PDB file of C-alpha atoms in Angstrom:
ATOM      1  CA  MET A  22      18.347   2.530   6.471  1.00 54.00           C
ATOM      2  CA  ILE A  23      18.370  -1.078   6.871  1.00 58.00           C
ATOM      3  CA  SER A  24      20.273  -3.241   4.633  1.00 59.00           C
ATOM      4  CA  ALA A  25      21.244  -6.583   4.707  1.00 62.00           C
ATOM      5  CA  GLN A  26      22.666  -9.134   2.135  1.00 63.00           C
ATOM      6  CA  THR A  27      20.811 -11.049   0.100  1.00 62.00           C
ATOM      7  CA  PRO A  28      22.081 -14.541  -1.614  1.00 65.00           C
ATOM      8  CA  LYS A  29      22.456 -13.790  -5.232  1.00 71.00           C
ATOM      9  CA  ASP A  30      20.536 -17.089  -6.305  1.00 75.00           C
ATOM     10  CA  VAL A  31      16.982 -15.836  -4.909  1.00 73.00           C
ATOM     11  CA  LYS A  32      14.177 -15.713  -7.118  1.00 79.00           C
ATOM     12  CA  PHE A  33      11.758 -12.903  -6.434  1.00 80.00           C
ATOM     13  CA  ARG A  34       8.216 -12.852  -7.121  1.00 83.00           C
ATOM     14  CA  PHE A  35       6.195  -9.589  -7.207  1.00 86.00           C
ATOM     15  CA  THR A  36       2.967  -9.242  -5.379  1.00 87.00           C
ATOM     16  CA  GLU A  37       1.112  -5.980  -5.638  1.00 87.00           C
ATOM     17  CA  ALA A  38       0.567  -5.023  -2.048  1.00 85.00           C
ATOM     18  CA  ASN A  39      -3.131  -4.019  -2.933  1.00 84.00           C
ATOM     19  CA  ASP A  40      -3.724  -7.953  -3.911  1.00 88.00           C
ATOM     20  CA  LEU A  41      -2.836  -8.963  -0.264  1.00 89.00           C
ATOM     21  CA  THR A  42      -5.373  -8.050   2.823  1.00 88.00           C
ATOM     22  CA  MET A  43      -5.540  -4.087   3.231  1.00 86.00           C
ATOM     23  CA  THR A  44      -6.787  -2.695   6.560  1.00 87.00           C
ATOM     24  CA  GLY A  45      -6.761   1.250   7.116  1.00 82.00           C
ATOM     25  CA  ARG A  46      -8.982   2.128   4.145  1.00 80.00           C
ATOM     26  CA  LEU A  47     -12.635   3.284   4.542  1.00 78.00           C
ATOM     27  CA  PHE A  48     -14.002   1.868   0.923  1.00 77.00           C
ATOM     28  CA  SER A  49     -12.665  -1.055  -0.673  1.00 76.00           C
ATOM     29  CA  ASP A  50     -13.754   0.380  -4.221  1.00 81.00           C
ATOM     30  CA  ASN A  51     -11.421   3.399  -4.323  1.00 81.00           C
ATOM     31  CA  PRO A  52     -10.221   4.187  -7.940  1.00 85.00           C
ATOM     32  CA  ASN A  53      -6.849   4.774  -6.091  1.00 84.00           C
ATOM     33  CA  PRO A  54      -6.497   1.467  -3.828  1.00 82.00           C
ATOM     34  CA  TYR A  55      -4.014   3.188  -1.656  1.00 82.00           C
ATOM     35  CA  HIS A  56      -5.936   6.324  -0.915  1.00 82.00           C
ATOM     36  CA  ARG A  57      -7.948   6.067   1.864  1.00 82.00           C
ATOM     37  CA  VAL A  58     -11.042   7.858   0.888  1.00 83.00           C
ATOM     38  CA  ASP A  59     -12.299   8.785  -2.444  1.00 84.00           C
ATOM     39  CA  THR A  60     -11.958  12.504  -2.752  1.00 82.00           C
ATOM     40  CA  VAL A  61     -13.589  12.568  -6.372  1.00 83.00           C
ATOM     41  CA  ARG A  62     -16.955  10.897  -5.130  1.00 87.00           C
ATOM     42  CA  PHE A  63     -16.582  12.399  -1.325  1.00 86.00           C
ATOM     43  CA  LYS A  64     -16.566  16.243  -1.453  1.00 86.00           C
ATOM     44  CA  GLY A  65     -16.139  18.756   1.081  1.00 88.00           C
ATOM     45  CA  PHE A  66     -12.602  18.217   2.214  1.00 88.00           C
ATOM     46  CA  VAL A  67     -10.653  21.257   2.805  1.00 88.00           C
ATOM     47  CA  GLY A  68      -6.906  21.830   1.666  1.00 85.00           C
ATOM     48  CA  LYS A  69      -4.846  19.706   4.248  1.00 89.00           C
ATOM     49  CA  GLU A  70      -7.434  17.331   4.968  1.00 88.00           C
ATOM     50  CA  ASN A  71      -7.542  16.248   1.062  1.00 85.00           C
ATOM     51  CA  LEU A  72      -4.228  15.442   1.166  1.00 85.00           C
ATOM     52  CA  GLN A  73      -4.525  13.623   4.660  1.00 84.00           C
ATOM     53  CA  VAL A  74      -7.222  11.174   3.081  1.00 83.00           C
ATOM     54  CA  ARG A  75      -5.386  10.586   0.248  1.00 82.00           C
ATOM     55  CA  GLU A  76      -2.034   9.617   2.037  1.00 80.00           C
ATOM     56  CA  THR A  77      -1.527   5.884   2.895  1.00 80.00           C
ATOM     57  CA  SER A  78      -0.500   6.685   6.503  1.00 80.00           C
ATOM     58  CA  GLY A  79      -2.810   4.273   8.764  1.00 81.00           C
ATOM     59  CA  MET A  80      -3.059   1.776   6.065  1.00 85.00           C
ATOM     60  CA  ALA A  81      -1.402  -1.695   5.946  1.00 88.00           C
ATOM     61  CA  CYS A  82      -0.966  -5.055   4.157  1.00 88.00           C
ATOM     62  CA  MET A  83      -1.145  -8.770   5.878  1.00 92.00           C
ATOM     63  CA  PHE A  84       0.211 -11.672   4.479  1.00 91.00           C
ATOM     64  CA  THR A  85       1.637 -14.902   5.679  1.00 92.00           C
ATOM     65  CA  THR A  86       4.917 -16.234   3.977  1.00 89.00           C
ATOM     66  CA  ASN A  87       7.584 -18.937   4.693  1.00 88.00           C
ATOM     67  CA  SER A  88      10.118 -17.120   2.835  1.00 83.00           C
ATOM     68  CA  SER A  89      13.395 -16.261   4.321  1.00 79.00           C
ATOM     69  CA  VAL A  90      13.809 -13.418   2.083  1.00 80.00           C
ATOM     70  CA  ILE A  91      11.027 -10.382   1.653  1.00 82.00           C
ATOM     71  CA  TRP A  92      11.926  -7.410  -0.215  1.00 80.00           C
ATOM     72  CA  VAL A  93       9.834  -4.094  -0.416  1.00 79.00           C
ATOM     73  CA  LYS A  94       9.746  -1.664  -3.152  1.00 75.00           C
ATOM     74  CA  ASN A  95       8.228   1.595  -2.860  1.00 69.00           C
TER      75      ASN A  95
END
């Protein structure tokens, strides 16, 4: 785990990751924006496949900032 000291006077602004540029998702109209494939709309996945296409691994969000502090909430 990596941690750092954050100055007390920093004001944070929350930005939903899905509002940023997302890559690794096959379709942009998924009901759950963090699933790579909509498993309700696309049938035929078996057991582990179904879990894998709903995982966020392989997805990334991209942004630019001039901030000296970035806080990630999971």
